Backbone as JSON Lines, residues from 0, in Angstrom:
{"i":0,"aa":"M","n":[102.14,85.06,122.16],"ca":[102.77,84.19,123.14],"c":[102.79,82.77,122.6]}
{"i":1,"aa":"S","n":[103.79,82.04,123.0],"ca":[103.86,80.65,122.59],"c":[104.07,79.78,123.81]}
{"i":2,"aa":"K","n":[103.58,78.57,123.72],"ca":[103.66,77.66,124.84],"c":[104.96,76.86,124.75]}
{"i":3,"aa":"R","n":[105.65,76.75,125.85],"ca":[106.88,75.97,125.92],"c":[106.57,74.6,126.52]}
{"i":4,"aa":"K","n":[107.55,73.69,126.47],"ca":[107.41,72.39,127.14],"c":[107.17,72.63,128.62]}
{"i":5,"aa":"G","n":[106.34,71.82,129.18],"ca":[106.07,71.97,130.6],"c":[104.95,72.95,130.88]}
{"i":6,"aa":"G","n":[104.35,73.52,129.84],"ca":[103.18,74.36,130.01],"c":[103.45,75.82,130.32]}
{"i":7,"aa":"S","n":[104.7,76.23,130.47],"ca":[104.94,77.65,130.75],"c":[104.77,78.46,129.46]}
{"i":8,"aa":"I","n":[104.47,79.71,129.62],"ca":[104.23,80.58,128.47],"c":[105.4,81.52,128.31]}
{"i":9,"aa":"K","n":[105.89,81.59,127.09],"ca":[107.0,82.48,126.76],"c":[106.41,83.71,126.07]}
{"i":10,"aa":"K","n":[106.71,84.89,126.59],"ca":[106.17,86.12,126.01],"c":[107.14,86.65,124.97]}
{"i":11,"aa":"H","n":[106.59,87.11,123.86],"ca":[107.39,87.77,122.83],"c":[107.29,89.26,123.08]}
{"i":12,"aa":"L","n":[108.4,89.86,123.34],"ca":[108.4,91.3,123.59],"c":[108.56,92.05,122.29]}
{"i":13,"aa":"V","n":[107.69,93.01,122.09],"ca":[107.72,93.84,120.9],"c":[108.04,95.27,121.34]}
{"i":14,"aa":"A","n":[108.99,95.88,120.68],"ca":[109.28,97.27,120.98],"c":[108.03,98.09,120.67]}
{"i":15,"aa":"H","n":[107.58,98.86,121.63],"ca":[106.35,99.63,121.45],"c":[106.67,101.11,121.63]}
{"i":16,"aa":"T","n":[106.31,101.9,120.64],"ca":[106.53,103.34,120.72],"c":[105.18,104.05,120.73]}
{"i":17,"aa":"T","n":[105.17,105.21,121.32],"ca":[103.94,105.98,121.41],"c":[104.15,107.38,120.83]}
{"i":18,"aa":"L","n":[103.1,107.87,120.2],"ca":[103.15,109.17,119.55],"c":[101.87,109.92,119.86]}
{"i":19,"aa":"L","n":[102.0,111.17,120.25],"ca":[100.87,112.07,120.43],"c":[100.89,113.07,119.28]}
{"i":20,"aa":"V","n":[99.77,113.18,118.57],"ca":[99.64,114.15,117.48],"c":[98.46,115.05,117.81]}
{"i":21,"aa":"V","n":[98.71,116.34,117.91],"ca":[97.65,117.3,118.22],"c":[97.54,118.29,117.07]}
{"i":22,"aa":"G","n":[96.36,118.33,116.45],"ca":[96.08,119.3,115.41],"c":[95.34,120.48,116.0]}
{"i":23,"aa":"E","n":[95.13,121.51,115.19],"ca":[94.47,122.71,115.69],"c":[93.01,122.48,116.06]}
{"i":24,"aa":"G","n":[92.29,121.75,115.23],"ca":[90.86,121.6,115.48],"c":[90.32,120.27,114.97]}
{"i":25,"aa":"A","n":[88.99,120.19,114.87],"ca":[88.32,118.95,114.51],"c":[88.65,118.48,113.09]}
{"i":26,"aa":"D","n":[88.84,119.42,112.16],"ca":[89.22,119.06,110.79],"c":[90.57,118.34,110.78]}
{"i":27,"aa":"D","n":[91.52,118.93,111.49],"ca":[92.86,118.35,111.57],"c":[92.79,116.96,112.19]}
{"i":28,"aa":"K","n":[92.05,116.85,113.28],"ca":[91.93,115.54,113.95],"c":[91.35,114.51,113.0]}
{"i":29,"aa":"A","n":[90.33,114.87,112.24],"ca":[89.69,113.93,111.32],"c":[90.67,113.47,110.24]}
{"i":30,"aa":"F","n":[91.39,114.4,109.63],"ca":[92.32,114.02,108.57],"c":[93.48,113.21,109.13]}
{"i":31,"aa":"I","n":[94.03,113.61,110.26],"ca":[95.15,112.88,110.86],"c":[94.7,111.48,111.26]}
{"i":32,"aa":"T","n":[93.48,111.35,111.76],"ca":[92.94,110.03,112.1],"c":[92.82,109.17,110.86]}
{"i":33,"aa":"H","n":[92.4,109.77,109.74],"ca":[92.35,109.04,108.46],"c":[93.75,108.55,108.09]}
{"i":34,"aa":"M","n":[94.75,109.42,108.19],"ca":[96.13,109.01,107.87],"c":[96.62,107.94,108.84]}
{"i":35,"aa":"K","n":[96.27,108.06,110.09],"ca":[96.67,107.06,111.09],"c":[96.15,105.68,110.68]}
{"i":36,"aa":"A","n":[94.91,105.61,110.24],"ca":[94.33,104.33,109.83],"c":[95.1,103.71,108.65]}
{"i":37,"aa":"L","n":[95.62,104.56,107.77],"ca":[96.35,104.07,106.6],"c":[97.8,103.7,106.89]}
{"i":38,"aa":"F","n":[98.46,104.44,107.76],"ca":[99.91,104.3,107.92],"c":[100.36,103.75,109.27]}
{"i":39,"aa":"C","n":[99.44,103.45,110.14],"ca":[99.81,102.96,111.46],"c":[98.9,101.79,111.83]}
{"i":40,"aa":"P","n":[99.1,100.65,111.17],"ca":[98.2,99.52,111.39],"c":[98.34,98.92,112.8]}
{"i":41,"aa":"R","n":[97.28,98.3,113.26],"ca":[97.32,97.61,114.55],"c":[98.41,96.55,114.51]}
{"i":42,"aa":"G","n":[99.05,96.35,115.62],"ca":[100.1,95.34,115.7],"c":[101.44,95.81,115.18]}
{"i":43,"aa":"S","n":[101.55,97.07,114.82],"ca":[102.8,97.59,114.26],"c":[103.83,97.91,115.35]}
{"i":44,"aa":"G","n":[103.4,97.87,116.6],"ca":[104.3,98.24,117.68],"c":[104.41,99.74,117.87]}
{"i":45,"aa":"H","n":[103.53,100.46,117.22],"ca":[103.54,101.93,117.26],"c":[102.11,102.39,117.49]}
{"i":46,"aa":"S","n":[101.84,102.99,118.64],"ca":[100.49,103.48,118.88],"c":[100.47,105.01,118.82]}
{"i":47,"aa":"V","n":[99.39,105.51,118.26],"ca":[99.26,106.94,118.03],"c":[97.96,107.43,118.65]}
{"i":48,"aa":"K","n":[98.06,108.5,119.4],"ca":[96.88,109.16,119.95],"c":[96.73,110.48,119.21]}
{"i":49,"aa":"V","n":[95.55,110.71,118.62],"ca":[95.29,111.92,117.86],"c":[94.28,112.77,118.63]}
{"i":50,"aa":"E","n":[94.59,114.03,118.79],"ca":[93.7,114.95,119.5],"c":[93.56,116.25,118.73]}
{"i":51,"aa":"A","n":[92.52,116.97,119.05],"ca":[92.3,118.3,118.49],"c":[92.59,119.33,119.58]}
{"i":52,"aa":"G","n":[93.29,120.38,119.2],"ca":[93.49,121.49,120.12],"c":[92.17,122.24,120.24]}
{"i":53,"aa":"D","n":[92.15,123.21,121.09],"ca":[90.91,123.96,121.32],"c":[90.73,125.1,120.34]}
{"i":54,"aa":"G","n":[91.54,125.15,119.3],"ca":[91.47,126.26,118.36],"c":[92.12,127.48,118.98]}
{"i":55,"aa":"G","n":[91.87,128.62,118.4],"ca":[92.5,129.84,118.89],"c":[93.86,130.03,118.24]}
{"i":56,"aa":"S","n":[94.66,130.86,118.84],"ca":[95.98,131.16,118.29],"c":[96.92,129.98,118.52]}
{"i":57,"aa":"A","n":[97.99,129.96,117.75],"ca":[98.99,128.9,117.9],"c":[99.55,128.92,119.33]}
{"i":58,"aa":"G","n":[99.77,130.11,119.88],"ca":[100.28,130.23,121.24],"c":[99.34,129.61,122.26]}
{"i":59,"aa":"N","n":[98.03,129.85,122.12],"ca":[97.06,129.27,123.04],"c":[97.04,127.75,122.94]}
{"i":60,"aa":"I","n":[97.1,127.25,121.71],"ca":[97.1,125.8,121.51],"c":[98.33,125.19,122.15]}
{"i":61,"aa":"I","n":[99.49,125.78,121.93],"ca":[100.73,125.27,122.52],"c":[100.64,125.24,124.04]}
{"i":62,"aa":"T","n":[100.21,126.34,124.64],"ca":[100.09,126.43,126.1],"c":[99.13,125.37,126.63]}
{"i":63,"aa":"N","n":[97.95,125.24,126.0],"ca":[96.95,124.28,126.47],"c":[97.42,122.83,126.33]}
{"i":64,"aa":"V","n":[98.07,122.52,125.21],"ca":[98.54,121.16,124.99],"c":[99.64,120.81,125.98]}
{"i":65,"aa":"I","n":[100.56,121.71,126.22],"ca":[101.63,121.45,127.19],"c":[101.03,121.22,128.57]}
{"i":66,"aa":"R","n":[100.08,122.05,128.96],"ca":[99.46,121.92,130.27],"c":[98.69,120.59,130.37]}
{"i":67,"aa":"T","n":[97.93,120.26,129.35],"ca":[97.1,119.05,129.36],"c":[97.94,117.77,129.4]}
{"i":68,"aa":"H","n":[99.07,117.76,128.7],"ca":[99.84,116.52,128.55],"c":[101.18,116.53,129.29]}
{"i":69,"aa":"R","n":[101.35,117.43,130.24],"ca":[102.66,117.51,130.9],"c":[103.02,116.24,131.66]}
{"i":70,"aa":"N","n":[102.04,115.48,132.12],"ca":[102.33,114.24,132.84],"c":[102.09,113.0,132.0]}
{"i":71,"aa":"S","n":[101.84,113.18,130.72],"ca":[101.62,112.04,129.82],"c":[102.95,111.51,129.33]}
{"i":72,"aa":"D","n":[103.0,110.2,129.15],"ca":[104.25,109.57,128.73],"c":[104.15,109.14,127.27]}
{"i":73,"aa":"F","n":[104.72,109.94,126.38],"ca":[104.78,109.62,124.95],"c":[106.24,109.67,124.52]}
{"i":74,"aa":"D","n":[106.6,108.78,123.59],"ca":[107.96,108.8,123.06],"c":[108.19,110.03,122.18]}
{"i":75,"aa":"R","n":[107.16,110.39,121.43],"ca":[107.25,111.56,120.54],"c":[105.94,112.34,120.63]}
{"i":76,"aa":"R","n":[106.05,113.64,120.42],"ca":[104.89,114.54,120.47],"c":[104.98,115.51,119.31]}
{"i":77,"aa":"I","n":[103.84,115.71,118.64],"ca":[103.81,116.6,117.49],"c":[102.62,117.53,117.59]}
{"i":78,"aa":"L","n":[102.84,118.77,117.23],"ca":[101.77,119.74,117.05],"c":[101.69,120.02,115.55]}
{"i":79,"aa":"V","n":[100.48,119.97,115.0],"ca":[100.28,120.27,113.58],"c":[99.42,121.53,113.51]}
{"i":80,"aa":"L","n":[100.04,122.6,113.04],"ca":[99.41,123.93,113.09],"c":[99.35,124.55,111.7]}
{"i":81,"aa":"D","n":[98.44,125.51,111.54],"ca":[98.35,126.25,110.29],"c":[99.55,127.17,110.15]}
{"i":82,"aa":"S","n":[99.97,127.39,108.92],"ca":[101.11,128.27,108.69],"c":[100.69,129.7,108.36]}
{"i":83,"aa":"D","n":[99.38,129.95,108.19],"ca":[98.96,131.32,107.91],"c":[99.15,132.22,109.13]}
{"i":84,"aa":"L","n":[99.02,131.66,110.32],"ca":[99.3,132.38,111.57],"c":[100.18,131.47,112.43]}
{"i":85,"aa":"P","n":[101.44,131.32,112.06],"ca":[102.32,130.38,112.76],"c":[102.67,130.87,114.16]}
{"i":86,"aa":"P","n":[103.19,129.96,114.99],"ca":[103.59,130.38,116.33],"c":[104.78,131.33,116.26]}
{"i":87,"aa":"A","n":[104.82,132.24,117.2],"ca":[105.96,133.14,117.31],"c":[107.18,132.32,117.74]}
{"i":88,"aa":"Q","n":[108.36,132.87,117.56],"ca":[109.59,132.14,117.89],"c":[109.6,131.7,119.36]}
{"i":89,"aa":"A","n":[109.14,132.55,120.26],"ca":[109.12,132.21,121.69],"c":[108.15,131.05,121.95]}
{"i":90,"aa":"E","n":[107.01,131.04,121.25],"ca":[106.04,129.95,121.4],"c":[106.6,128.65,120.84]}
{"i":91,"aa":"R","n":[107.28,128.76,119.73],"ca":[107.91,127.57,119.11],"c":[108.97,126.98,120.05]}
{"i":92,"aa":"R","n":[109.77,127.85,120.64],"ca":[110.8,127.42,121.59],"c":[110.17,126.74,122.81]}
{"i":93,"aa":"K","n":[109.08,127.32,123.3],"ca":[108.36,126.76,124.45],"c":[107.88,125.34,124.13]}
{"i":94,"aa":"A","n":[107.32,125.14,122.94],"ca":[106.84,123.82,122.53],"c":[108.0,122.84,122.42]}
{"i":95,"aa":"E","n":[109.08,123.27,121.81],"ca":[110.25,122.39,121.64],"c":[110.86,122.01,122.98]}
{"i":96,"aa":"Q","n":[110.9,122.96,123.93],"ca":[111.44,122.66,125.26],"c":[110.56,121.66,126.0]}
{"i":97,"aa":"A","n":[109.26,121.64,125.67],"ca":[108.34,120.68,126.29],"c":[108.33,119.34,125.53]}
{"i":98,"aa":"G","n":[109.17,119.22,124.49],"ca":[109.29,117.96,123.78],"c":[108.42,117.8,122.56]}
{"i":99,"aa":"Y","n":[107.89,118.89,122.04],"ca":[107.02,118.83,120.87],"c":[107.76,119.24,119.6]}
{"i":100,"aa":"D","n":[107.56,118.46,118.55],"ca":[107.97,118.86,117.22],"c":[106.77,119.58,116.61]}
{"i":101,"aa":"I","n":[107.03,120.49,115.69],"ca":[105.94,121.24,115.06],"c":[105.97,121.02,113.56]}
{"i":102,"aa":"I","n":[104.8,120.69,113.03],"ca":[104.6,120.63,111.58],"c":[103.63,121.75,111.25]}
{"i":103,"aa":"L","n":[103.96,122.54,110.25],"ca":[103.06,123.59,109.79],"c":[102.43,123.15,108.48]}
{"i":104,"aa":"W","n":[101.1,123.15,108.43],"ca":[100.41,122.85,107.18],"c":[100.79,123.92,106.16]}
{"i":105,"aa":"R","n":[101.26,123.49,105.01],"ca":[101.6,124.42,103.94],"c":[100.99,123.94,102.65]}
{"i":106,"aa":"P","n":[100.49,124.81,101.84],"ca":[100.37,126.25,102.05],"c":[99.19,126.61,102.96]}
{"i":107,"aa":"Q","n":[99.42,127.48,103.85],"ca":[98.47,128.14,104.74],"c":[97.82,127.28,105.81]}
{"i":108,"aa":"C","n":[97.17,126.17,105.41],"ca":[96.34,125.42,106.35],"c":[96.16,123.99,105.83]}
{"i":109,"aa":"L","n":[95.44,123.19,106.59],"ca":[95.16,121.8,106.18],"c":[94.56,121.75,104.79]}
{"i":110,"aa":"E","n":[93.57,122.57,104.54],"ca":[92.89,122.53,103.25],"c":[93.83,122.92,102.11]}
{"i":111,"aa":"G","n":[94.72,123.88,102.34],"ca":[95.71,124.25,101.33],"c":[96.63,123.08,101.02]}
{"i":112,"aa":"A","n":[97.08,122.39,102.06],"ca":[97.95,121.23,101.87],"c":[97.22,120.14,101.08]}
{"i":113,"aa":"L","n":[95.96,119.9,101.42],"ca":[95.22,118.83,100.75],"c":[94.89,119.17,99.3]}
{"i":114,"aa":"L","n":[94.59,120.42,99.03],"ca":[94.37,120.83,97.64],"c":[95.66,120.66,96.85]}
{"i":115,"aa":"E","n":[96.79,120.96,97.46],"ca":[98.07,120.78,96.78],"c":[98.33,119.29,96.52]}
{"i":116,"aa":"V","n":[97.97,118.43,97.48],"ca":[98.1,116.98,97.28],"c":[97.32,116.55,96.05]}
{"i":117,"aa":"L","n":[96.18,117.19,95.82],"ca":[95.35,116.87,94.66],"c":[95.86,117.51,93.37]}
{"i":118,"aa":"G","n":[96.97,118.23,93.46],"ca":[97.56,118.84,92.27],"c":[97.01,120.21,91.92]}
{"i":119,"aa":"E","n":[96.28,120.81,92.83],"ca":[95.69,122.13,92.57],"c":[96.62,123.23,93.04]}
{"i":120,"aa":"R","n":[96.62,124.31,92.29],"ca":[97.43,125.47,92.66],"c":[96.7,126.28,93.73]}
{"i":121,"aa":"I","n":[97.49,126.83,94.62],"ca":[96.96,127.68,95.69],"c":[97.44,129.09,95.41]}
{"i":122,"aa":"G","n":[96.49,129.99,95.21],"ca":[96.85,131.37,94.92],"c":[97.29,132.11,96.17]}
{"i":123,"aa":"A","n":[98.27,132.98,96.02],"ca":[98.77,133.77,97.15],"c":[97.66,134.65,97.73]}
{"i":124,"aa":"H","n":[96.66,134.97,96.92],"ca":[95.56,135.83,97.36],"c":[94.5,135.05,98.15]}
{"i":125,"aa":"E","n":[94.53,133.72,98.12],"ca":[93.49,132.92,98.78],"c":[93.77,132.81,100.28]}
{"i":126,"aa":"N","n":[92.69,132.98,101.06],"ca":[92.84,132.81,102.5],"c":[92.32,131.42,102.9]}
{"i":127,"aa":"S","n":[92.48,131.09,104.16],"ca":[92.09,129.76,104.64],"c":[90.61,129.47,104.42]}
{"i":128,"aa":"Q","n":[89.77,130.46,104.61],"ca":[88.33,130.26,104.42],"c":[88.02,129.92,102.97]}
{"i":129,"aa":"Q","n":[88.67,130.58,102.04],"ca":[88.45,130.28,100.62],"c":[88.93,128.87,100.28]}
{"i":130,"aa":"L","n":[90.02,128.44,100.89],"ca":[90.52,127.09,100.65],"c":[89.57,126.04,101.21]}
{"i":131,"aa":"K","n":[88.99,126.33,102.37],"ca":[87.97,125.43,102.94],"c":[86.78,125.33,101.98]}
{"i":132,"aa":"Q","n":[86.36,126.46,101.43],"ca":[85.21,126.46,100.51],"c":[85.51,125.68,99.23]}
{"i":133,"aa":"R","n":[86.77,125.62,98.84],"ca":[87.15,124.83,97.66],"c":[87.16,123.33,97.96]}
{"i":134,"aa":"L","n":[87.64,122.96,99.15],"ca":[87.81,121.53,99.46],"c":[86.57,120.86,100.05]}
{"i":135,"aa":"H","n":[85.94,121.47,101.02],"ca":[84.88,120.8,101.77],"c":[83.74,120.23,100.92]}
{"i":136,"aa":"P","n":[83.26,120.91,99.88],"ca":[82.17,120.32,99.09],"c":[82.58,119.02,98.37]}
{"i":137,"aa":"R","n":[83.84,118.79,98.2],"ca":[84.33,117.6,97.5],"c":[84.49,116.4,98.41]}
{"i":138,"aa":"L","n":[84.44,116.62,99.71],"ca":[84.63,115.53,100.66],"c":[83.41,114.62,100.71]}
{"i":139,"aa":"A","n":[83.61,113.37,101.08],"ca":[82.55,112.36,101.07],"c":[81.63,112.45,102.28]}
{"i":140,"aa":"D","n":[81.99,113.21,103.28],"ca":[81.21,113.3,104.52],"c":[81.55,114.66,105.14]}
{"i":141,"aa":"R","n":[81.05,114.91,106.34],"ca":[81.39,116.15,107.03],"c":[82.9,116.24,107.22]}
{"i":142,"aa":"H","n":[83.46,117.41,107.08],"ca":[84.9,117.62,107.16],"c":[85.5,117.29,108.52]}
{"i":143,"aa":"T","n":[84.67,117.04,109.51],"ca":[85.15,116.66,110.83],"c":[85.11,115.14,111.05]}
{"i":144,"aa":"E","n":[84.8,114.39,109.99],"ca":[84.75,112.93,110.06],"c":[85.91,112.33,109.27]}
{"i":145,"aa":"P","n":[86.65,111.4,109.86],"ca":[87.77,110.78,109.14],"c":[87.36,110.15,107.8]}
{"i":146,"aa":"A","n":[86.18,109.58,107.73],"ca":[85.71,108.93,106.49],"c":[85.57,109.92,105.34]}
{"i":147,"aa":"A","n":[85.43,111.19,105.63],"ca":[85.26,112.2,104.59],"c":[86.47,112.26,103.66]}
{"i":148,"aa":"Y","n":[87.63,111.88,104.16],"ca":[88.88,112.03,103.41],"c":[89.29,110.77,102.64]}
{"i":149,"aa":"A","n":[88.61,109.66,102.89],"ca":[89.02,108.37,102.34],"c":[89.01,108.32,100.81]}
{"i":150,"aa":"E","n":[87.98,108.86,100.2],"ca":[87.85,108.77,98.74],"c":[88.89,109.61,98.0]}
{"i":151,"aa":"L","n":[89.07,110.85,98.42],"ca":[90.02,111.74,97.74],"c":[91.48,111.47,98.11]}
{"i":152,"aa":"F","n":[91.69,110.9,99.31],"ca":[93.05,110.74,99.82],"c":[93.34,109.31,100.25]}
{"i":153,"aa":"P","n":[93.28,108.37,99.3],"ca":[93.66,106.99,99.64],"c":[95.17,106.9,99.83]}
{"i":154,"aa":"R","n":[95.61,105.8,100.33],"ca":[97.04,105.6,100.61],"c":[97.95,105.91,99.41]}
{"i":155,"aa":"P","n":[97.65,105.42,98.19],"ca":[98.56,105.72,97.07],"c":[98.73,107.22,96.81]}
{"i":156,"aa":"V","n":[97.68,107.99,96.96],"ca":[97.76,109.44,96.75],"c":[98.65,110.07,97.82]}
{"i":157,"aa":"L","n":[98.48,109.63,99.06],"ca":[99.27,110.21,100.16],"c":[100.72,109.73,100.14]}
{"i":158,"aa":"E","n":[100.98,108.57,99.57],"ca":[102.36,108.09,99.45],"c":[103.11,108.82,98.34]}
{"i":159,"aa":"K","n":[102.39,109.22,97.33],"ca":[103.03,109.83,96.16],"c":[103.17,111.36,96.27]}
{"i":160,"aa":"T","n":[102.48,111.97,97.2],"ca":[102.51,113.43,97.29],"c":[103.9,113.96,97.64]}
{"i":161,"aa":"T","n":[104.16,115.16,97.19],"ca":[105.4,115.84,97.55],"c":[105.13,116.99,98.53]}
{"i":162,"aa":"N","n":[103.87,117.13,98.96],"ca":[103.56,118.19,99.93],"c":[104.34,117.9,101.21]}
{"i":163,"aa":"E","n":[105.2,118.83,101.58],"ca":[106.13,118.63,102.69],"c":[105.43,118.34,104.01]}
{"i":164,"aa":"S","n":[104.35,119.05,104.32],"ca":[103.69,118.85,105.6],"c":[103.01,117.47,105.67]}
{"i":165,"aa":"V","n":[102.38,117.04,104.59],"ca":[101.74,115.72,104.58],"c":[102.8,114.62,104.63]}
{"i":166,"aa":"C","n":[103.9,114.79,103.9],"ca":[105.0,113.81,103.93],"c":[105.6,113.71,105.34]}
{"i":167,"aa":"S","n":[105.8,114.83,105.97],"ca":[106.37,114.84,107.32],"c":[105.45,114.11,108.3]}
{"i":168,"aa":"L","n":[104.16,114.41,108.24],"ca":[103.2,113.73,109.11],"c":[103.2,112.23,108.83]}
{"i":169,"aa":"R","n":[103.23,111.86,107.56],"ca":[103.25,110.43,107.19],"c":[104.47,109.73,107.8]}
{"i":170,"aa":"H","n":[105.63,110.36,107.76],"ca":[106.83,109.76,108.33],"c":[106.7,109.55,109.83]}
{"i":171,"aa":"Y","n":[106.12,110.5,110.53],"ca":[105.89,110.32,111.96],"c":[104.96,109.14,112.2]}
{"i":172,"aa":"L","n":[103.87,109.06,111.44],"ca":[102.9,107.99,111.64],"c":[103.49,106.62,111.3]}
{"i":173,"aa":"E","n":[104.42,106.59,110.35],"ca":[105.08,105.33,109.99],"c":[106.24,105.02,110.94]}
{"i":174,"aa":"N","n":[106.48,105.91,111.91],"ca":[107.54,105.77,112.91],"c":[108.91,105.8,112.26]}
{"i":175,"aa":"K","n":[109.04,106.61,111.22],"ca":[110.34,106.84,110.59],"c":[110.94,108.08,111.21]}
{"i":176,"aa":"K","n":[112.21,108.13,111.32],"ca":[112.88,109.3,111.9],"c":[112.77,110.47,110.94]}
{"i":177,"aa":"N","n":[112.42,111.63,111.44],"ca":[112.35,112.85,110.63],"c":[113.59,113.65,110.8]}
């Protein structure tokens, strides 16, 4: 705000957008929160709320998130889900009708996407648990803490990646149109 002659205050209006990002669980929330800190600075006119779903199937997460946030006012809404057990077409349609875009972590899950960001190959034979076992010991803290991802995934690494799911999430956080 700036002061005008005569003591009145002139308000500067800033376009403000809101985004809800819901990941499957605590790991997703931690990593997305880390990305939010890097790509959505305070004062940007873009606020982001990051939440964790209750786990379970993609269908359960979609149903719970829609129910929980049906009266919430967000400009954009995103669900970030694992691709090893993606939502069925009917579940995807239900989410889209409720105003949610869906990003699927590829390959397979968050950990698969992050290993790919680091330039590691993901074998078709590897399951999500094996990918977690590969990534988690390398993190700087517990995998449910945003700080755990800071050392391996600084801004330059996340800006340069070609992993489609991480790039898509970054664009949403930067408030770029997808």
